[in-house]
């Protein structure tokens, strides 16, 4: 393994310093929750080695979200990042091949790079609405392809593939004899019909999710792998045991507390999500120097600046941060042009979001004043 720090982590707001940021639009989750907000009153927990697969009630709550799933299909992990690490190191070697839809969450790319396997990228484009062309995926699969990696709802664009396309992808990997990995971290934050848990549809599919993004509790580091393949599950469990044996009984108790009130929590969150989406929609509509593909799920979007090729992006990001105190996720975090940037629109408070959006519009024009007339 040849590890390299991920750019998105090197430049994360916690690395830069939260106290230096006025409008933080770079976060990819809802607002962080506190113990008080969770209503968590700790019982007298025994701090023993927990169940290696994850606490039974917690796995039952996760399994209850998908038709036909059982607790034996769920492996609790140290966040979605831990799940993705287990999957990559279990399934990939230097002799293997991987197909990754890009842009993507960095761990889906960087861990396979560290392993040294070959990677074929299926790059999504703004012009196509970041829609996935399944024929391109099919063409990229080789005899030594171990799996195809997608995120749905998509990070960083918030797009959502139709269920018919998801089923076509599943049929494709079944035919080709490989697997489909679906990072479903934003699944509970859909603006319309929610897709089924992909792993519930086939033994050839692995689903990954967590409580970090949709529930605002990334600090407890709880995620999970879903697979209906018992042999593969056993291998994933072996990897987890060798990495850390089991999870934290404190974290798993908090996760169970959250999921036991999942429906009420998401019901309360839904109108807030829609209000924030309205704010984003109005901003993109009214600023001619901003283009976007409206998200269908999650709490992030990936607009781009409608500027010329000679626009000084370094100056823009410097002005945005140093003058306006506004932080976004620049396109290079996702191996995309810096004309793009990710905005997380549910982590900031509403007035912070509005302030940050106004700052982006101002910084573009301050970087290239002539664009005002051109627009």
XYZ file of C-alpha atoms in Angstrom:
375
model
C 0.000 0.000 0.000
C 1.329 3.405 -0.993
C -0.650 5.941 0.955
C -0.964 9.584 -0.053
C -3.031 12.182 1.763
C -6.241 13.057 -0.037
C -6.465 16.675 -1.159
C -9.987 16.968 0.227
C -8.628 16.044 3.666
C -5.484 18.187 3.462
C -7.657 21.203 2.666
C -10.600 20.288 4.908
C -12.033 23.151 6.982
C -10.980 21.470 10.227
C -7.402 21.526 8.905
C -7.622 25.154 7.817
C -9.326 26.201 11.068
C -13.036 26.741 11.628
C -12.304 29.984 13.461
C -10.895 31.461 10.240
C -14.073 30.806 8.238
C -17.157 33.008 8.372
C -19.393 31.163 5.881
C -18.512 27.470 5.687
C -20.172 26.053 2.578
C -17.695 23.208 2.162
C -19.285 20.651 4.489
C -21.093 17.712 2.904
C -23.521 16.854 5.707
C -26.394 18.364 7.592
C -25.547 20.532 10.599
C -23.543 18.669 13.235
C -25.738 17.386 16.051
C -24.911 17.614 19.750
C -25.593 15.052 22.468
C -28.215 17.415 23.841
C -29.979 17.636 20.486
C -29.970 13.858 20.231
C -31.629 13.685 23.646
C -29.007 11.140 24.616
C -28.750 10.180 28.270
C -26.131 7.520 28.618
C -27.004 4.319 30.460
C -24.376 2.622 32.584
C -22.668 0.963 29.606
C -20.157 -1.792 30.176
C -17.107 -0.884 28.107
C -16.305 -4.376 26.896
C -15.366 -5.683 23.465
C -18.562 -5.261 21.483
C -20.089 -7.662 19.007
C -17.652 -7.982 16.137
C -20.402 -7.613 13.532
C -21.881 -4.629 15.350
C -24.482 -4.383 18.079
C -27.458 -6.636 17.256
C -30.205 -4.019 17.651
C -28.248 -1.530 15.534
C -27.869 -4.069 12.727
C -31.561 -4.866 13.000
C -32.456 -1.184 12.562
C -30.234 -0.870 9.487
C -31.598 -4.087 7.971
C -35.153 -2.853 8.516
C -34.588 -0.133 5.913
C -34.356 -2.631 3.030
C -36.767 -5.292 1.801
C -35.518 -8.811 2.428
C -32.483 -7.786 4.464
C -31.593 -9.357 7.810
C -29.167 -8.272 10.543
C -26.791 -10.965 9.231
C -26.405 -8.906 6.031
C -25.145 -5.848 7.950
C -21.570 -5.222 9.102
C -21.051 -2.108 11.229
C -17.864 -0.222 10.373
C -15.908 2.891 11.369
C -17.917 5.222 9.148
C -18.459 4.811 5.409
C -14.734 5.501 4.963
C -13.923 2.405 7.019
C -16.408 0.388 4.996
C -14.877 1.497 1.694
C -11.379 0.696 2.961
C -12.429 -2.816 3.962
C -14.080 -3.410 0.582
C -11.157 -2.125 -1.487
C -8.478 -4.004 0.459
C -10.559 -7.187 0.414
C -11.443 -7.233 -3.272
C -8.525 -5.498 -5.000
C -4.886 -6.331 -5.666
C -2.289 -4.894 -8.037
C -3.413 -7.400 -10.695
C -7.056 -6.326 -10.546
C -9.083 -3.686 -12.357
C -11.702 -1.274 -11.062
C -14.261 0.941 -12.798
C -14.996 4.185 -10.954
C -17.616 6.754 -11.869
C -15.977 10.155 -11.428
C -16.247 12.590 -9.696
C -16.585 10.454 -6.625
C -15.893 10.456 -2.916
C -12.100 10.490 -2.593
C -11.763 7.207 -0.672
C -13.388 5.361 -3.584
C -10.411 6.439 -5.682
C -7.443 6.942 -3.372
C -7.519 3.587 -1.580
C -7.513 1.643 -4.876
C -4.660 3.906 -6.025
C -2.729 3.004 -2.862
C -3.301 -0.679 -3.601
C -1.934 -0.153 -7.101
C -4.726 -1.690 -9.172
C -5.697 -0.403 -12.604
C -8.597 2.066 -12.631
C -10.844 3.067 -15.517
C -12.803 6.259 -14.964
C -16.252 6.996 -16.290
C -16.277 10.776 -16.160
C -19.620 12.506 -15.732
C -20.129 15.809 -17.526
C -22.045 18.948 -16.704
C -23.380 19.092 -20.265
C -25.080 15.697 -19.790
C -26.541 16.696 -16.434
C -23.998 14.401 -14.729
C -26.072 11.452 -15.936
C -24.379 8.047 -16.047
C -23.994 6.377 -19.457
C -24.278 2.681 -18.653
C -23.003 1.712 -22.100
C -19.680 3.390 -21.205
C -19.547 1.378 -17.984
C -20.163 -1.824 -19.920
C -17.378 -0.974 -22.364
C -14.925 -0.343 -19.515
C -15.393 -3.695 -17.766
C -12.561 -6.191 -18.322
C -12.112 -9.867 -17.415
C -10.170 -8.821 -14.295
C -12.627 -6.109 -13.189
C -13.560 -6.773 -9.578
C -16.222 -4.129 -9.138
C -17.832 -0.954 -10.446
C -17.945 1.949 -7.967
C -20.754 4.527 -7.948
C -22.296 6.915 -5.437
C -26.059 7.418 -5.396
C -27.296 10.018 -4.606
C -24.154 11.333 -6.164
C -21.404 13.157 -4.293
C -20.623 15.953 -5.163
C -23.421 16.750 -7.644
C -26.525 15.526 -5.797
C -27.828 13.799 -8.925
C -29.825 10.595 -8.571
C -29.917 7.798 -11.107
C -33.357 6.395 -11.966
C -34.167 3.015 -10.439
C -34.322 1.540 -13.940
C -30.677 2.537 -14.468
C -29.665 1.066 -11.125
C -31.266 -2.222 -12.118
C -29.519 -2.085 -15.495
C -26.174 -1.659 -13.714
C -26.953 -4.634 -11.500
C -27.874 -6.766 -14.504
C -24.623 -5.686 -16.167
C -22.330 -6.750 -13.302
C -24.246 -10.005 -12.899
C -23.682 -10.720 -16.578
C -19.994 -9.761 -16.436
C -19.281 -11.671 -13.232
C -18.094 -8.712 -11.154
C -19.734 -6.633 -8.429
C -21.347 -3.241 -8.015
C -20.408 -1.012 -5.078
C -22.994 1.657 -4.308
C -22.090 4.353 -1.795
C -25.545 5.291 -0.492
C -24.513 7.745 2.189
C -27.158 10.274 1.049
C -29.926 7.741 0.382
C -32.129 9.031 3.211
C -31.963 12.578 1.814
C -33.887 12.252 -1.451
C -36.217 14.989 -2.703
C -38.544 12.554 -4.428
C -38.877 8.793 -4.502
C -36.188 6.969 -2.544
C -34.247 4.205 -4.252
C -34.150 0.767 -2.613
C -30.984 -0.277 -0.839
C -29.037 -1.560 -3.831
C -27.625 -4.597 -2.015
C -31.175 -5.763 -1.308
C -31.632 -6.305 -5.062
C -28.757 -8.726 -5.734
C -25.964 -10.699 -4.103
C -23.647 -9.049 -6.629
C -24.161 -5.641 -5.032
C -22.461 -4.123 -1.984
C -24.053 -1.091 -0.345
C -22.284 1.329 1.974
C -23.779 4.037 4.164
C -23.271 5.876 7.444
C -24.756 8.289 9.959
C -22.299 11.061 9.074
C -24.026 12.948 6.249
C -27.784 12.496 6.627
C -27.803 12.522 10.427
C -25.072 15.007 11.285
C -23.118 12.819 13.683
C -19.816 12.114 11.884
C -17.978 12.257 15.192
C -19.258 8.870 16.323
C -17.778 7.129 13.243
C -20.576 4.694 12.483
C -21.157 3.291 9.021
C -22.001 -0.079 7.562
C -21.606 -2.541 4.723
C -24.623 -4.375 3.334
C -24.098 -7.623 1.428
C -26.315 -10.654 0.950
C -23.326 -12.815 0.012
C -22.458 -14.803 3.183
C -18.956 -15.752 2.041
C -18.097 -12.171 1.144
C -19.553 -10.988 4.448
C -17.294 -13.382 6.320
C -14.244 -11.982 4.516
C -15.283 -8.401 5.293
C -15.732 -9.412 8.933
C -12.237 -10.915 8.992
C -10.852 -7.629 7.670
C -12.718 -5.619 10.305
C -11.456 -7.895 13.089
C -7.869 -7.509 11.924
C -8.182 -3.724 11.680
C -9.906 -3.083 14.990
C -11.735 -6.208 16.235
C -14.999 -4.380 16.920
C -16.490 -0.941 17.097
C -16.978 1.353 20.076
C -19.897 0.307 22.276
C -20.469 4.005 23.046
C -20.651 4.952 19.372
C -22.915 2.022 18.551
C -25.278 2.890 21.397
C -25.544 6.461 20.097
C -26.125 5.180 16.567
C -28.920 2.931 17.776
C -30.467 5.870 19.648
C -30.506 7.903 16.431
C -31.909 5.157 14.218
C -34.664 4.354 16.695
C -36.076 7.820 15.945
C -35.028 7.842 12.292
C -38.459 8.475 10.780
C -39.308 11.407 13.054
C -35.858 12.917 12.521
C -36.075 12.728 8.721
C -39.656 14.038 8.709
C -38.527 17.110 10.632
C -35.531 17.577 8.373
C -37.443 17.374 5.085
C -38.997 20.873 5.041
C -35.643 22.403 5.993
C -33.976 20.596 3.085
C -36.591 21.868 0.665
C -36.266 25.452 1.898
C -32.508 25.336 1.426
C -32.909 23.860 -2.033
C -35.207 26.774 -2.882
C -32.481 29.204 -1.781
C -29.941 27.456 -3.991
C -32.349 27.392 -6.927
C -33.085 31.114 -6.636
C -29.378 31.976 -6.426
C -28.457 29.907 -9.483
C -31.396 31.315 -11.439
C -30.606 34.941 -10.651
C -26.830 34.938 -11.114
C -25.909 34.649 -14.815
C -22.333 33.759 -13.884
C -23.473 30.555 -12.142
C -24.615 27.335 -13.813
C -25.786 24.211 -12.007
C -27.483 20.859 -12.286
C -30.193 20.806 -9.639
C -29.637 18.019 -7.093
C -32.236 15.311 -6.572
C -30.807 14.001 -3.322
C -28.320 14.800 -0.604
C -27.340 18.226 0.682
C -24.582 19.108 -1.780
C -24.472 20.476 -5.304
C -21.687 21.127 -7.799
C -22.246 24.417 -9.664
C -19.730 25.898 -12.029
C -18.764 29.442 -12.861
C -19.848 30.682 -16.275
C -16.537 32.414 -16.946
C -13.916 32.421 -19.671
C -10.848 30.223 -19.949
C -8.570 33.064 -18.825
C -10.405 33.538 -15.510
C -7.979 33.539 -12.568
C -9.324 30.765 -10.359
C -6.484 31.058 -7.853
C -7.369 34.717 -7.318
C -11.063 33.862 -7.019
C -10.611 31.255 -4.292
C -8.156 33.507 -2.457
C -10.562 36.457 -2.584
C -13.484 34.284 -1.548
C -11.681 32.991 1.521
C -9.419 35.827 2.622
C -11.724 38.760 1.886
C -15.164 37.184 2.309
C -14.343 34.392 4.776
C -16.211 31.858 2.631
C -15.082 28.278 2.120
C -16.313 25.951 -0.631
C -15.066 22.622 -1.991
C -13.097 23.512 -5.165
C -13.295 21.243 -8.174
C -9.779 19.883 -7.718
C -10.973 18.085 -4.588
C -12.811 15.806 -7.007
C -10.287 15.774 -9.880
C -12.536 18.198 -11.754
C -11.879 21.684 -13.221
C -11.679 24.493 -10.661
C -14.551 26.279 -12.392
C -16.669 23.791 -10.427
C -17.070 23.879 -6.663
C -19.102 21.876 -4.191
C -21.536 23.654 -1.922
C -22.994 21.993 1.135
C -26.248 23.835 1.723
C -27.587 22.238 4.897
C -24.580 22.432 7.201
C -24.544 26.252 7.409
C -27.378 28.108 9.073
C -29.762 29.739 6.626
C -28.294 33.210 7.061
C -24.792 31.756 6.671
C -25.806 30.063 3.445
C -27.251 33.273 2.047
C -24.138 35.186 3.099
C -21.841 32.629 1.514
C -23.747 32.597 -1.771
C -23.640 36.394 -1.946
C -19.893 36.207 -1.261
C -19.361 33.778 -4.146
C -21.182 36.073 -6.561
C -19.198 39.062 -5.316
C -15.832 37.283 -5.489
C -16.383 36.243 -9.106
C -17.015 39.834 -10.114
C -14.145 41.171 -8.032
C -11.809 38.697 -9.732
C -12.921 39.713 -13.217
C -14.954 42.958 -13.158
C -15.517 42.827 -16.925
C -17.705 39.763 -16.506
C -20.490 41.935 -15.123
C -20.877 43.733 -18.441
C -20.393 40.511 -20.420
C -23.207 38.807 -18.520
